[in-house]
Amino acid sequence: MTQRHERIARRFNELKAADRAGLVTFISAGDPDYDTSLETLLALPEAGADVIELGMPFTDPMADGPSIQASTLRALEAGQTMAKTLEMVRALRERDDATPVVLMGYYNPIYCMGVETFLAEAAEAGVDGLIVVDLPPEHDAELCLPAKAHGLDFIRLATPTTDAKRLPLVLENTSGFLYYVSSTGVTGAAAPSAERVEQEVDAIRAHSTLPIGVGFGIRTPEQAERIARFADAVVVGSALTDIVAQAESPAEASRGVLELTRSLAGAVRRARETAEA
């Protein structure tokens, strides 16, 4: 099996060699139910997802907007647990040893499971990285440093309000890639101005060689294409969870998520060709 800490770096090296941005897709594990969510997860790489963020359902997703809040609650109501989330990663690894998987969520479920137990099981399952939105750099000893000791990348978020004084602290123990939150507020917020975001990403590049993924508010292939012209990756979540919410059946939900993923992937792949034309 590919060493976990290499999958994310390898994928971004491949993207750089291909001179294109990657597509990072977010789904909540267990939404709308375990079987449908697993079916979607297994099909995402073929649909064009370069990196998969898999949400760890939690009862109080404070940094998320209504769409992802609803998706995590649907998952919990359907019986999703951390053990089931890790089992989904194991199932993906039986088919796909290349696509990086990042678990995204909050510290509480990890703390309740026990940090060392969680990290050992996540590493064994084939998880590559973590995004834990409510643990700032001041608490790196809680999870970030132990995660890195288990071979897991710890991916940090930077925002438009992360100033030059704070940025070095944010970057200090970040690995894998930096997730740039392109707008203030919660997930699913208004679409960002590509011109403004490009300037902000350029400013961060002066301080770090990490790949930069841009997310929050990107919902359409057209928006993804604009961001992909300068970002290393485009992150899409709420637009996918909205499809699940609006679907009339689980099967329709899975089809819709995969159809949008294919459209987004196509847009991301042609972005730089279009820019050069």
Coordinates of C-alpha atoms in Angstrom, one line a residue:
M1 CA 0.0 0.0 0.0
T2 CA 1.2 3.5 -0.8
Q3 CA 2.5 5.2 2.3
R4 CA -0.2 7.6 3.6
H5 CA 1.9 10.7 3.8
E6 CA 2.9 10.3 0.2
R7 CA -0.5 10.2 -1.5
I8 CA -1.3 13.9 -1.2
A9 CA 2.2 15.0 -2.2
R10 CA 2.2 12.5 -5.1
R11 CA -1.2 13.7 -6.4
F12 CA -0.2 17.4 -6.3
N13 CA 3.1 16.5 -8.0
E14 CA 1.1 14.7 -10.7
L15 CA -1.2 17.8 -11.1
K16 CA 1.8 20.1 -11.4
A17 CA 3.3 17.9 -14.0
A18 CA 0.1 18.0 -16.0
D19 CA -0.1 21.8 -15.5
R20 CA -3.6 21.7 -14.1
A21 CA -5.5 22.2 -10.9
G22 CA -7.0 19.4 -9.0
L23 CA -10.6 18.9 -8.0
V24 CA -11.3 18.3 -4.3
T25 CA -14.8 17.0 -3.5
F26 CA -16.5 17.0 -0.2
I27 CA -19.3 14.6 0.9
S28 CA -20.5 13.8 4.4
A29 CA -19.9 10.2 5.3
G30 CA -23.2 8.4 5.6
D31 CA -25.3 11.0 3.8
P32 CA -28.1 10.2 3.0
D33 CA -27.3 6.6 4.2
Y34 CA -24.3 4.4 4.5
D35 CA -24.8 2.3 1.4
T36 CA -25.5 5.3 -0.9
S37 CA -22.7 7.3 0.6
L38 CA -20.3 4.4 0.1
E39 CA -21.4 3.9 -3.5
T40 CA -20.8 7.6 -4.2
L41 CA -17.4 7.6 -2.5
L42 CA -16.2 4.6 -4.5
A43 CA -17.3 6.3 -7.8
L44 CA -15.8 9.8 -7.1
P45 CA -12.3 9.1 -8.4
E46 CA -13.6 7.8 -11.8
A47 CA -15.9 10.8 -11.9
G48 CA -12.9 13.1 -11.7
A49 CA -12.2 13.8 -8.0
D50 CA -8.5 14.2 -7.5
V51 CA -8.7 14.4 -3.7
I52 CA -11.7 13.4 -1.5
E53 CA -12.7 15.2 1.6
L54 CA -14.9 12.9 3.7
G55 CA -16.9 14.7 6.4
M56 CA -17.0 13.2 9.9
P57 CA -20.6 13.8 11.0
F58 CA -20.9 15.8 14.2
T59 CA -23.9 17.2 16.0
D60 CA -22.6 20.8 16.1
P61 CA -20.9 21.7 12.9
M62 CA -20.4 25.3 13.8
A63 CA -18.2 26.4 10.8
D64 CA -20.5 24.9 8.2
G65 CA -23.5 26.5 6.5
P66 CA -27.0 25.1 6.3
S67 CA -26.3 22.7 3.5
I68 CA -23.4 20.8 5.2
Q69 CA -25.1 21.1 8.6
A70 CA -28.1 19.3 7.1
S71 CA -26.0 16.7 5.4
T72 CA -24.2 15.8 8.7
L73 CA -27.5 15.6 10.5
R74 CA -29.0 13.3 7.9
A75 CA -25.9 11.1 8.2
L76 CA -26.2 10.9 12.0
E77 CA -29.9 10.2 11.8
A78 CA -29.2 7.3 9.4
G79 CA -26.8 5.8 12.0
Q80 CA -23.4 7.0 10.8
T81 CA -20.5 6.6 13.3
M82 CA -16.8 7.2 13.3
A83 CA -16.3 3.5 12.9
K84 CA -18.5 3.4 9.8
T85 CA -16.7 6.4 8.4
L86 CA -13.3 4.6 8.7
E87 CA -14.9 1.5 7.2
M88 CA -15.8 3.5 4.2
V89 CA -12.2 4.5 3.7
R90 CA -11.1 0.8 4.0
A91 CA -13.6 -0.1 1.3
L92 CA -12.2 2.6 -1.0
R93 CA -8.7 1.4 -0.4
E94 CA -9.6 -2.1 -1.6
R95 CA -10.2 -0.5 -5.0
D96 CA -8.1 2.6 -5.1
D97 CA -4.7 3.0 -3.5
A98 CA -3.9 6.3 -5.2
T99 CA -6.7 8.9 -4.5
P100 CA -6.0 10.8 -1.3
V101 CA -8.7 10.9 1.4
V102 CA -8.9 13.7 3.9
L103 CA -11.2 13.4 6.9
M104 CA -12.8 16.8 7.6
G105 CA -14.7 17.8 10.7
Y106 CA -14.4 18.7 14.4
Y107 CA -12.3 17.6 17.3
N108 CA -15.1 16.4 19.6
P109 CA -15.7 13.0 17.9
I110 CA -12.0 12.4 17.7
Y111 CA -11.5 13.3 21.4
C112 CA -14.4 11.1 22.4
M113 CA -12.9 8.1 20.5
G114 CA -9.5 8.8 22.0
V115 CA -6.8 10.6 19.9
E116 CA -4.3 7.7 19.8
T117 CA -7.1 5.2 19.0
F118 CA -8.5 7.4 16.3
L119 CA -5.1 8.1 14.7
A120 CA -4.0 4.5 14.7
E121 CA -7.3 3.4 13.1
A122 CA -7.4 6.2 10.6
A123 CA -3.8 5.4 9.5
E124 CA -4.6 1.7 9.2
A125 CA -7.8 2.4 7.2
G126 CA -5.9 4.4 4.6
V127 CA -6.7 8.0 5.6
D128 CA -4.1 10.5 4.3
G129 CA -4.9 13.7 6.1
L130 CA -7.1 15.6 8.5
I131 CA -8.9 19.0 8.5
V132 CA -10.1 19.8 12.0
V133 CA -11.6 23.2 11.8
D134 CA -11.9 24.0 15.5
L135 CA -8.3 23.3 16.6
P136 CA -6.1 26.4 16.1
P137 CA -2.3 26.2 15.8
E138 CA -2.0 27.0 19.5
H139 CA -3.3 23.5 20.2
D140 CA -1.0 21.6 17.8
A141 CA 0.1 19.3 20.6
E142 CA -3.5 18.0 20.9
L143 CA -3.8 16.5 17.5
C144 CA -1.7 18.0 14.8
L145 CA 1.7 16.7 15.9
P146 CA 0.4 13.3 16.9
A147 CA -1.3 13.0 13.5
K148 CA 1.9 13.8 11.7
A149 CA 3.7 11.1 13.9
H150 CA 1.1 8.6 12.4
G151 CA 2.0 9.7 8.9
L152 CA -1.2 11.8 8.4
D153 CA -1.0 15.3 6.9
F154 CA -2.6 18.0 8.9
I155 CA -4.2 20.5 6.6
R156 CA -4.9 24.0 7.9
L157 CA -7.3 26.6 6.8
A158 CA -6.3 30.2 6.0
T159 CA -8.9 32.9 5.4
P160 CA -9.1 36.5 4.1
T161 CA -8.7 37.6 7.7
T162 CA -5.5 35.7 8.3
D163 CA -3.0 38.5 8.4
A164 CA 0.8 38.5 7.7
K165 CA 1.5 38.2 11.4
R166 CA -0.7 35.1 11.9
L167 CA 0.1 33.3 8.7
P168 CA 3.5 31.9 9.7
L169 CA 1.9 30.3 12.8
V170 CA -0.9 28.8 10.6
L171 CA 1.7 27.4 8.1
E172 CA 4.2 26.1 10.7
N173 CA 2.9 22.5 11.1
T174 CA 0.6 22.4 8.0
S175 CA 1.3 19.7 5.5
G176 CA -0.3 18.2 2.4
F177 CA -1.9 21.4 1.2
L178 CA -3.2 24.7 2.6
Y179 CA -7.0 25.1 2.3
Y180 CA -7.7 28.8 1.5
V181 CA -11.2 29.8 2.6
S182 CA -12.0 32.2 -0.2
S183 CA -14.8 34.1 1.7
T184 CA -15.6 34.9 5.3
G185 CA -18.4 33.2 7.0
V186 CA -19.5 29.5 6.8
T187 CA -19.4 27.0 4.0
G188 CA -21.7 27.6 1.1
A189 CA -21.3 31.3 1.4
A190 CA -21.5 33.7 -1.6
A191 CA -19.2 33.0 -4.5
P192 CA -15.8 34.6 -4.2
S193 CA -14.4 37.2 -6.6
A194 CA -11.8 35.3 -8.6
E195 CA -9.6 38.4 -9.0
R196 CA -9.5 39.1 -5.3
V197 CA -8.9 35.5 -4.4
E198 CA -6.0 35.3 -6.9
Q199 CA -4.3 38.2 -5.3
E200 CA -4.7 36.7 -1.9
V201 CA -3.4 33.3 -3.0
D202 CA -0.4 35.0 -4.6
A203 CA 0.3 36.7 -1.3
I204 CA 0.3 33.4 0.5
R205 CA 2.6 31.8 -2.1
A206 CA 5.3 34.4 -1.0
H207 CA 5.3 32.6 2.4
S208 CA 4.9 28.9 1.5
T209 CA 5.5 26.3 -1.2
L210 CA 2.5 24.2 -0.1
P211 CA -0.1 23.6 -2.8
I212 CA -3.1 25.8 -2.2
G213 CA -6.7 24.6 -2.5
V214 CA -9.4 27.2 -2.7
G215 CA -12.9 26.5 -1.4
F216 CA -16.1 28.0 0.1
G217 CA -18.8 29.3 -2.3
I218 CA -17.7 27.5 -5.4
R219 CA -20.8 25.9 -6.8
T220 CA -20.7 25.8 -10.6
P221 CA -18.3 24.5 -13.3
E222 CA -17.9 28.1 -14.5
Q223 CA -16.8 29.3 -11.0
A224 CA -14.5 26.3 -10.7
E225 CA -12.9 27.0 -14.0
R226 CA -12.0 30.6 -13.0
I227 CA -10.5 29.5 -9.7
A228 CA -8.6 26.6 -11.3
R229 CA -6.6 29.0 -13.5
F230 CA -4.5 30.0 -10.6
A231 CA -5.2 27.7 -7.6
D232 CA -3.6 24.3 -7.2
A233 CA -7.0 22.8 -6.4
V234 CA -10.6 23.8 -6.3
V235 CA -12.7 22.5 -3.4
V236 CA -16.4 22.0 -3.8
G237 CA -18.7 20.8 -1.0
S238 CA -22.1 22.5 -0.4
A239 CA -23.1 22.2 -4.1
L240 CA -22.7 18.5 -3.8
T241 CA -24.5 18.2 -0.5
D242 CA -27.4 20.3 -1.9
I243 CA -27.9 17.7 -4.5
V244 CA -28.3 15.0 -1.9
A245 CA -30.8 17.2 0.0
Q246 CA -32.9 17.8 -3.1
A247 CA -32.9 14.3 -4.6
E248 CA -36.1 12.3 -4.5
S249 CA -34.3 9.1 -3.8
P250 CA -30.8 7.9 -2.6
A251 CA -30.0 6.6 -6.1
E252 CA -30.9 10.0 -7.6
A253 CA -28.7 11.7 -5.0
S254 CA -25.7 9.6 -5.9
R255 CA -26.2 10.1 -9.7
G256 CA -26.5 13.8 -9.2
V257 CA -23.3 14.1 -7.1
L258 CA -21.4 12.2 -9.7
E259 CA -22.8 14.1 -12.6
L260 CA -21.8 17.4 -11.0
T261 CA -18.4 16.0 -10.1
R262 CA -17.8 15.1 -13.8
S263 CA -18.9 18.6 -14.9
L264 CA -16.6 20.3 -12.3
A265 CA -13.7 18.0 -13.2
G266 CA -14.1 18.9 -16.9
A267 CA -14.1 22.6 -16.1
V268 CA -11.1 22.3 -13.9
R269 CA -9.1 20.4 -16.5
R270 CA -9.7 22.8 -19.3
A271 CA -9.2 26.0 -17.2
R272 CA -5.6 26.7 -18.1
E273 CA -6.1 25.7 -21.7
T274 CA -8.9 28.3 -21.9
A275 CA -6.8 30.9 -20.1
E276 CA -3.9 30.4 -22.6
A277 CA -6.1 30.5 -25.7

